[in-house]
Amino acid sequence: MYDPVLLKSFLAVARARSFTEAGHRLGFQQPTVSQHIRKLEAETGRRLFVRDTHSVTLTVDGDAMVDFAQGILEANERAQRYFAGTELRGRLRFGASEDYVLSRLPEVLRAFQSRHPSVDLELTVGLSGALYEKLDAGELDLLFAKRRANDPRGQVVWRERLVWSGADPWRPDPDRPVPLILFQPPSITRTAAIEALERAGRPWRIACTSGSLSGLRAAALAGLGIIAQSRNLAVGGLHELPATSGLPELGETEFVVVGAGPRLLGPAAALGEALIANGDRFRAR
């Protein structure tokens, strides 16, 4: 059996693509992380990373070790919880923005369910604004969504630019109002798009509204207008519009984990920690 300490260091480096950053996340010095990786490579008899002064890249064997390491650590955790009598149980009502469901969220939820098989997970997918309303009404225990303006709640998982996107080719006509394809209210990106154009004094019109991301994508691919979206959660087939399009900057948005109370407890705390730990996965394009 491979040493769990070595496997944890390995996964931290694989996710951060940096020995120094992995050390920060684990509370180790960089030389300690390097020593762990050398020991693991010696035990496996395989090289797991290609390292140079600028980058850290997984080898083919390193890619294979990612799945093995996760499986070993998850089995170890399950055994510890079982014999300690601390296995999580209960129901978790979890709300997630539709953007994530089309990215890496299924991978994180699959790993969570593997670690906590006695937790009944109820997933609600929707627009961030609508999910906040459900959270505030006591219908959700945990929310993973964009942060609302002037709402201090939640722990930041990552920050990201909002960008304008459209079908290729799409060119704005400076003599006409900008045709917007928007989510139905309440929507955080809808508000950001309209406010950015208002601040810039740029006329706009609503060309299409939809309650789903697939609806926005279809309208944009049809050339009806443009959408505002998170840069690394780009909708397939659409292209980020260049700065030369003359459209105003949309600024950044924060992606947060928000609980129903001031502190996350039980299953909500466990899933919240998993989402935060996997922030790099959601950022990866």
mmCIF file of C-alpha atoms in Angstrom:
data_model
loop_
_atom_site.group_PDB
_atom_site.id
_atom_site.type_symbol
_atom_site.label_atom_id
_atom_site.label_comp_id
_atom_site.label_asym_id
_atom_site.label_seq_id
_atom_site.Cartn_x
_atom_site.Cartn_y
_atom_site.Cartn_z
ATOM 1 C CA MET A 1 0.000 0.000 0.000
ATOM 2 C CA TYR A 2 1.355 3.421 -0.915
ATOM 3 C CA ASP A 3 1.768 5.930 1.914
ATOM 4 C CA PRO A 4 -1.290 8.245 2.041
ATOM 5 C CA VAL A 5 0.963 11.202 2.912
ATOM 6 C CA LEU A 6 2.898 10.695 -0.324
ATOM 7 C CA LEU A 7 -0.337 10.324 -2.299
ATOM 8 C CA LYS A 8 -1.772 13.538 -0.861
ATOM 9 C CA SER A 9 1.366 15.430 -1.853
ATOM 10 C CA PHE A 10 1.206 13.880 -5.305
ATOM 11 C CA LEU A 11 -2.430 14.943 -5.853
ATOM 12 C CA ALA A 12 -1.713 18.452 -4.564
ATOM 13 C CA VAL A 13 1.106 18.874 -7.103
ATOM 14 C CA ALA A 14 -1.019 17.343 -9.876
ATOM 15 C CA ARG A 15 -3.794 19.873 -9.204
ATOM 16 C CA ALA A 16 -1.644 22.937 -8.571
ATOM 17 C CA ARG A 17 0.983 22.129 -11.255
ATOM 18 C CA SER A 18 3.443 23.619 -8.774
ATOM 19 C CA PHE A 19 5.476 22.117 -5.937
ATOM 20 C CA THR A 20 5.526 25.423 -4.063
ATOM 21 C CA GLU A 21 1.762 25.966 -4.325
ATOM 22 C CA ALA A 22 1.138 22.337 -3.325
ATOM 23 C CA GLY A 23 3.254 22.917 -0.226
ATOM 24 C CA HIS A 24 1.234 26.007 0.678
ATOM 25 C CA ARG A 25 -2.009 24.054 0.404
ATOM 26 C CA LEU A 26 -0.702 21.168 2.504
ATOM 27 C CA GLY A 27 1.212 23.205 5.059
ATOM 28 C CA PHE A 28 4.582 21.779 3.971
ATOM 29 C CA GLN A 29 7.776 23.384 2.754
ATOM 30 C CA GLN A 30 8.531 22.904 -0.943
ATOM 31 C CA PRO A 31 11.519 20.584 -0.253
ATOM 32 C CA THR A 32 9.237 18.289 1.761
ATOM 33 C CA VAL A 33 6.800 18.006 -1.143
ATOM 34 C CA SER A 34 9.684 17.286 -3.524
ATOM 35 C CA GLN A 35 10.934 14.577 -1.173
ATOM 36 C CA HIS A 36 7.456 12.995 -1.071
ATOM 37 C CA ILE A 37 7.295 12.891 -4.861
ATOM 38 C CA ARG A 38 10.769 11.376 -5.122
ATOM 39 C CA LYS A 39 9.805 8.653 -2.633
ATOM 40 C CA LEU A 40 6.608 7.881 -4.518
ATOM 41 C CA GLU A 41 8.441 7.742 -7.834
ATOM 42 C CA ALA A 42 10.995 5.399 -6.241
ATOM 43 C CA GLU A 43 8.229 3.144 -4.889
ATOM 44 C CA THR A 44 6.407 2.988 -8.215
ATOM 45 C CA GLY A 45 9.565 2.790 -10.277
ATOM 46 C CA ARG A 46 8.005 5.332 -12.635
ATOM 47 C CA ARG A 47 8.469 9.003 -13.331
ATOM 48 C CA LEU A 48 5.251 10.823 -12.453
ATOM 49 C CA PHE A 49 6.091 14.424 -13.390
ATOM 50 C CA VAL A 50 8.154 16.210 -16.001
ATOM 51 C CA ARG A 51 9.686 19.252 -14.305
ATOM 52 C CA ASP A 52 11.571 22.242 -15.612
ATOM 53 C CA THR A 53 12.097 25.811 -14.439
ATOM 54 C CA HIS A 54 8.764 26.952 -15.874
ATOM 55 C CA SER A 55 6.267 24.109 -15.576
ATOM 56 C CA VAL A 56 5.247 20.855 -13.927
ATOM 57 C CA THR A 57 3.478 18.345 -16.174
ATOM 58 C CA LEU A 58 2.086 14.891 -15.488
ATOM 59 C CA THR A 59 3.589 11.968 -17.389
ATOM 60 C CA VAL A 60 1.393 9.170 -18.741
ATOM 61 C CA ASP A 61 2.107 7.193 -15.566
ATOM 62 C CA GLY A 62 1.342 10.313 -13.537
ATOM 63 C CA ASP A 63 -2.071 10.577 -15.196
ATOM 64 C CA ALA A 64 -2.745 6.954 -14.261
ATOM 65 C CA MET A 65 -1.600 7.546 -10.677
ATOM 66 C CA VAL A 66 -4.151 10.360 -10.213
ATOM 67 C CA ASP A 67 -7.053 7.897 -10.347
ATOM 68 C CA PHE A 68 -5.221 5.300 -8.255
ATOM 69 C CA ALA A 69 -4.268 7.858 -5.605
ATOM 70 C CA GLN A 70 -7.791 9.220 -5.335
ATOM 71 C CA GLY A 71 -9.207 5.708 -5.019
ATOM 72 C CA ILE A 72 -6.692 4.672 -2.342
ATOM 73 C CA LEU A 73 -7.246 7.815 -0.274
ATOM 74 C CA GLU A 74 -11.027 7.533 -0.554
ATOM 75 C CA ALA A 75 -10.945 3.878 0.560
ATOM 76 C CA ASN A 76 -8.672 4.818 3.467
ATOM 77 C CA GLU A 77 -11.026 7.612 4.533
ATOM 78 C CA ARG A 78 -14.071 5.344 4.333
ATOM 79 C CA ALA A 79 -12.364 2.720 6.494
ATOM 80 C CA GLN A 80 -11.362 5.325 9.072
ATOM 81 C CA ARG A 81 -14.874 6.775 9.233
ATOM 82 C CA TYR A 82 -16.452 3.329 9.488
ATOM 83 C CA PHE A 83 -14.314 2.131 12.367
ATOM 84 C CA ALA A 84 -14.467 5.492 14.116
ATOM 85 C CA GLY A 85 -18.251 5.569 13.817
ATOM 86 C CA THR A 86 -18.138 9.036 12.218
ATOM 87 C CA GLU A 87 -19.512 8.286 8.748
ATOM 88 C CA LEU A 88 -21.622 11.170 7.488
ATOM 89 C CA ARG A 89 -25.321 10.494 7.104
ATOM 90 C CA GLY A 90 -28.393 12.526 6.241
ATOM 91 C CA ARG A 91 -29.901 14.525 3.425
ATOM 92 C CA LEU A 92 -28.153 17.402 1.687
ATOM 93 C CA ARG A 93 -30.188 19.792 -0.445
ATOM 94 C CA PHE A 94 -27.600 21.246 -2.818
ATOM 95 C CA GLY A 95 -28.154 23.976 -5.388
ATOM 96 C CA ALA A 96 -25.729 24.575 -8.262
ATOM 97 C CA SER A 97 -25.645 27.049 -11.107
ATOM 98 C CA GLU A 98 -26.273 25.501 -14.514
ATOM 99 C CA ASP A 99 -22.811 26.624 -15.695
ATOM 100 C CA TYR A 100 -21.101 24.119 -13.405
ATOM 101 C CA VAL A 101 -23.271 21.158 -14.341
ATOM 102 C CA LEU A 102 -21.874 21.439 -17.859
ATOM 103 C CA SER A 103 -18.272 21.602 -16.585
ATOM 104 C CA ARG A 104 -16.523 19.662 -13.812
ATOM 105 C CA LEU A 105 -19.224 19.471 -11.143
ATOM 106 C CA PRO A 106 -20.258 15.861 -11.953
ATOM 107 C CA GLU A 107 -16.692 14.700 -11.231
ATOM 108 C CA VAL A 108 -16.669 16.395 -7.822
ATOM 109 C CA LEU A 109 -20.121 15.077 -6.902
ATOM 110 C CA ARG A 110 -19.161 11.557 -7.945
ATOM 111 C CA ALA A 111 -16.101 11.683 -5.669
ATOM 112 C CA PHE A 112 -18.225 13.113 -2.825
ATOM 113 C CA GLN A 113 -20.794 10.331 -3.110
ATOM 114 C CA SER A 114 -18.007 7.761 -3.161
ATOM 115 C CA ARG A 115 -16.581 9.185 0.072
ATOM 116 C CA HIS A 116 -19.975 9.661 1.730
ATOM 117 C CA PRO A 117 -22.324 6.949 0.433
ATOM 118 C CA SER A 118 -24.753 7.409 3.332
ATOM 119 C CA VAL A 119 -25.515 11.020 2.389
ATOM 120 C CA ASP A 120 -28.652 11.440 0.269
ATOM 121 C CA LEU A 121 -27.872 14.259 -2.148
ATOM 122 C CA GLU A 122 -30.729 16.262 -3.663
ATOM 123 C CA LEU A 123 -29.425 18.391 -6.529
ATOM 124 C CA THR A 124 -31.247 21.502 -7.729
ATOM 125 C CA VAL A 125 -29.895 23.136 -10.892
ATOM 126 C CA GLY A 126 -30.872 26.636 -11.905
ATOM 127 C CA LEU A 127 -29.846 30.266 -12.292
ATOM 128 C CA SER A 128 -27.761 31.728 -9.489
ATOM 129 C CA GLY A 129 -30.327 34.413 -8.674
ATOM 130 C CA ALA A 130 -33.181 31.912 -8.366
ATOM 131 C CA LEU A 131 -31.064 29.555 -6.270
ATOM 132 C CA TYR A 132 -30.298 32.342 -3.787
ATOM 133 C CA GLU A 133 -34.050 32.822 -3.383
ATOM 134 C CA LYS A 134 -34.423 29.103 -2.587
ATOM 135 C CA LEU A 135 -31.548 29.275 -0.105
ATOM 136 C CA ASP A 136 -33.082 32.296 1.626
ATOM 137 C CA ALA A 137 -36.450 30.503 1.744
ATOM 138 C CA GLY A 138 -34.902 27.532 3.560
ATOM 139 C CA GLU A 139 -35.252 25.177 0.588
ATOM 140 C CA LEU A 140 -31.487 24.538 0.180
ATOM 141 C CA ASP A 141 -28.704 23.650 2.609
ATOM 142 C CA LEU A 142 -25.781 24.577 0.367
ATOM 143 C CA LEU A 143 -25.350 26.705 -2.726
ATOM 144 C CA PHE A 144 -22.559 26.843 -5.314
ATOM 145 C CA ALA A 145 -23.104 29.895 -7.494
ATOM 146 C CA LYS A 146 -21.920 33.333 -8.504
ATOM 147 C CA ARG A 147 -21.859 35.829 -5.658
ATOM 148 C CA ARG A 148 -24.635 38.400 -5.686
ATOM 149 C CA ALA A 149 -23.675 42.061 -5.631
ATOM 150 C CA ASN A 150 -23.432 43.420 -2.072
ATOM 151 C CA ASP A 151 -23.937 39.944 -0.561
ATOM 152 C CA PRO A 152 -21.038 39.198 1.828
ATOM 153 C CA ARG A 153 -21.983 35.576 2.431
ATOM 154 C CA GLY A 154 -20.018 32.583 1.267
ATOM 155 C CA GLN A 155 -16.457 31.423 0.781
ATOM 156 C CA VAL A 156 -14.791 32.256 -2.523
ATOM 157 C CA VAL A 157 -13.802 29.237 -4.634
ATOM 158 C CA TRP A 158 -12.350 31.335 -7.449
ATOM 159 C CA ARG A 159 -12.653 34.655 -9.266
ATOM 160 C CA GLU A 160 -13.026 35.018 -12.975
ATOM 161 C CA ARG A 161 -13.642 37.578 -15.717
ATOM 162 C CA LEU A 162 -17.017 37.907 -17.341
ATOM 163 C CA VAL A 163 -16.768 38.233 -21.130
ATOM 164 C CA TRP A 164 -18.993 38.931 -24.101
ATOM 165 C CA SER A 165 -19.481 35.921 -26.381
ATOM 166 C CA GLY A 166 -21.222 35.307 -29.668
ATOM 167 C CA ALA A 167 -21.282 33.208 -32.799
ATOM 168 C CA ASP A 168 -18.323 33.492 -35.118
ATOM 169 C CA PRO A 169 -18.320 35.778 -36.995
ATOM 170 C CA TRP A 170 -20.274 38.414 -35.046
ATOM 171 C CA ARG A 171 -19.545 42.128 -35.323
ATOM 172 C CA PRO A 172 -21.349 44.834 -33.353
ATOM 173 C CA ASP A 173 -22.976 47.612 -35.341
ATOM 174 C CA PRO A 174 -22.078 50.899 -33.570
ATOM 175 C CA ASP A 175 -25.180 52.547 -35.038
ATOM 176 C CA ARG A 176 -27.591 50.016 -33.539
ATOM 177 C CA PRO A 177 -28.409 48.973 -29.962
ATOM 178 C CA VAL A 178 -26.428 45.972 -28.773
ATOM 179 C CA PRO A 179 -28.658 42.866 -29.099
ATOM 180 C CA LEU A 180 -28.531 40.992 -25.799
ATOM 181 C CA ILE A 181 -29.411 37.360 -25.134
ATOM 182 C CA LEU A 182 -30.191 37.170 -21.439
ATOM 183 C CA PHE A 183 -31.319 34.829 -18.735
ATOM 184 C CA GLN A 184 -34.700 35.604 -17.273
ATOM 185 C CA PRO A 185 -34.509 37.593 -14.016
ATOM 186 C CA PRO A 186 -33.241 37.179 -11.386
ATOM 187 C CA SER A 187 -29.861 36.674 -13.032
ATOM 188 C CA ILE A 188 -26.441 37.915 -11.926
ATOM 189 C CA THR A 189 -24.922 37.966 -15.425
ATOM 190 C CA ARG A 190 -28.049 39.666 -16.821
ATOM 191 C CA THR A 191 -27.627 42.475 -14.312
ATOM 192 C CA ALA A 192 -23.876 42.735 -15.001
ATOM 193 C CA ALA A 193 -24.410 42.991 -18.771
ATOM 194 C CA ILE A 194 -27.089 45.669 -18.581
ATOM 195 C CA GLU A 195 -25.262 47.739 -15.959
ATOM 196 C CA ALA A 196 -22.004 47.654 -17.959
ATOM 197 C CA LEU A 197 -23.737 48.964 -21.089
ATOM 198 C CA GLU A 198 -25.640 51.606 -19.109
ATOM 199 C CA ARG A 199 -22.399 52.871 -17.521
ATOM 200 C CA ALA A 200 -20.803 53.064 -20.963
ATOM 201 C CA GLY A 201 -23.806 54.916 -22.382
ATOM 202 C CA ARG A 202 -24.240 52.213 -24.998
ATOM 203 C CA PRO A 203 -27.806 51.587 -26.260
ATOM 204 C CA TRP A 204 -28.995 47.988 -25.949
ATOM 205 C CA ARG A 205 -32.038 45.852 -26.579
ATOM 206 C CA ILE A 206 -33.143 42.418 -25.439
ATOM 207 C CA ALA A 207 -33.089 40.158 -28.476
ATOM 208 C CA CYS A 208 -33.903 36.947 -26.604
ATOM 209 C CA THR A 209 -34.472 35.655 -23.070
ATOM 210 C CA SER A 210 -34.275 32.096 -21.822
ATOM 211 C CA GLY A 211 -34.379 30.237 -18.542
ATOM 212 C CA SER A 212 -31.656 27.801 -19.565
ATOM 213 C CA LEU A 213 -28.059 27.925 -20.722
ATOM 214 C CA SER A 214 -28.899 25.715 -23.706
ATOM 215 C CA GLY A 215 -31.511 28.277 -24.759
ATOM 216 C CA LEU A 216 -28.972 31.113 -24.626
ATOM 217 C CA ARG A 217 -26.504 29.042 -26.626
ATOM 218 C CA ALA A 218 -29.059 28.237 -29.324
ATOM 219 C CA ALA A 219 -30.035 31.885 -29.691
ATOM 220 C CA ALA A 220 -26.401 33.028 -29.831
ATOM 221 C CA LEU A 221 -25.454 30.365 -32.392
ATOM 222 C CA ALA A 222 -28.394 31.557 -34.487
ATOM 223 C CA GLY A 223 -26.815 35.013 -34.516
ATOM 224 C CA LEU A 224 -29.612 36.728 -32.582
ATOM 225 C CA GLY A 225 -27.173 38.567 -30.343
ATOM 226 C CA ILE A 226 -24.465 38.171 -27.709
ATOM 227 C CA ILE A 227 -24.319 36.835 -24.167
ATOM 228 C CA ALA A 228 -22.314 37.618 -21.042
ATOM 229 C CA GLN A 229 -20.677 34.589 -19.483
ATOM 230 C CA SER A 230 -17.812 33.441 -17.298
ATOM 231 C CA ARG A 231 -14.656 33.142 -19.351
ATOM 232 C CA ASN A 232 -13.678 29.631 -18.251
ATOM 233 C CA LEU A 233 -17.226 28.293 -18.314
ATOM 234 C CA ALA A 234 -17.685 29.197 -21.960
ATOM 235 C CA VAL A 235 -20.652 27.727 -23.801
ATOM 236 C CA GLY A 236 -19.618 25.371 -26.596
ATOM 237 C CA GLY A 237 -19.496 26.832 -30.090
ATOM 238 C CA LEU A 238 -19.362 30.463 -28.966
ATOM 239 C CA HIS A 239 -16.339 32.748 -29.097
ATOM 240 C CA GLU A 240 -15.147 35.488 -26.793
ATOM 241 C CA LEU A 241 -15.469 38.854 -28.506
ATOM 242 C CA PRO A 242 -12.190 40.786 -28.767
ATOM 243 C CA ALA A 243 -11.516 44.153 -27.148
ATOM 244 C CA THR A 244 -11.763 45.705 -30.628
ATOM 245 C CA SER A 245 -15.510 45.038 -30.571
ATOM 246 C CA GLY A 246 -15.883 48.219 -28.547
ATOM 247 C CA LEU A 247 -18.019 46.632 -25.849
ATOM 248 C CA PRO A 248 -17.476 47.684 -22.226
ATOM 249 C CA GLU A 249 -15.612 45.514 -19.732
ATOM 250 C CA LEU A 250 -17.888 43.340 -17.619
ATOM 251 C CA GLY A 251 -15.503 43.000 -14.705
ATOM 252 C CA GLU A 252 -14.974 39.952 -12.538
ATOM 253 C CA THR A 253 -17.393 37.657 -10.787
ATOM 254 C CA GLU A 254 -16.812 35.518 -7.708
ATOM 255 C CA PHE A 255 -17.884 31.909 -7.424
ATOM 256 C CA VAL A 256 -18.785 31.037 -3.867
ATOM 257 C CA VAL A 257 -19.997 28.252 -1.624
ATOM 258 C CA VAL A 258 -22.816 29.553 0.565
ATOM 259 C CA GLY A 259 -24.533 27.750 3.419
ATOM 260 C CA ALA A 260 -27.969 28.205 4.901
ATOM 261 C CA GLY A 261 -26.462 29.353 8.214
ATOM 262 C CA PRO A 262 -23.363 31.191 9.431
ATOM 263 C CA ARG A 263 -21.396 27.919 9.617
ATOM 264 C CA LEU A 264 -21.351 24.855 7.394
ATOM 265 C CA LEU A 265 -22.004 21.644 9.318
ATOM 266 C CA GLY A 266 -22.163 17.926 8.544
ATOM 267 C CA PRO A 267 -22.694 16.962 4.895
ATOM 268 C CA ALA A 268 -22.875 20.625 3.841
ATOM 269 C CA ALA A 269 -19.431 21.266 5.349
ATOM 270 C CA ALA A 270 -17.966 18.167 3.665
ATOM 271 C CA LEU A 271 -19.276 19.078 0.211
ATOM 272 C CA GLY A 272 -18.304 22.725 0.670
ATOM 273 C CA GLU A 273 -14.733 21.696 1.476
ATOM 274 C CA ALA A 274 -14.665 19.402 -1.584
ATOM 275 C CA LEU A 275 -15.818 22.209 -3.892
ATOM 276 C CA ILE A 276 -13.230 24.627 -2.518
ATOM 277 C CA ALA A 277 -10.459 22.018 -2.787
ATOM 278 C CA ASN A 278 -11.355 21.429 -6.433
ATOM 279 C CA GLY A 279 -11.461 25.081 -7.450
ATOM 280 C CA ASP A 280 -8.627 24.470 -9.927
ATOM 281 C CA ARG A 281 -10.770 21.953 -11.812
ATOM 282 C CA PHE A 282 -13.496 24.514 -12.438
ATOM 283 C CA ARG A 283 -10.949 27.109 -13.564
ATOM 284 C CA ALA A 284 -9.369 24.759 -16.113
ATOM 285 C CA ARG A 285 -10.668 25.329 -19.642
#
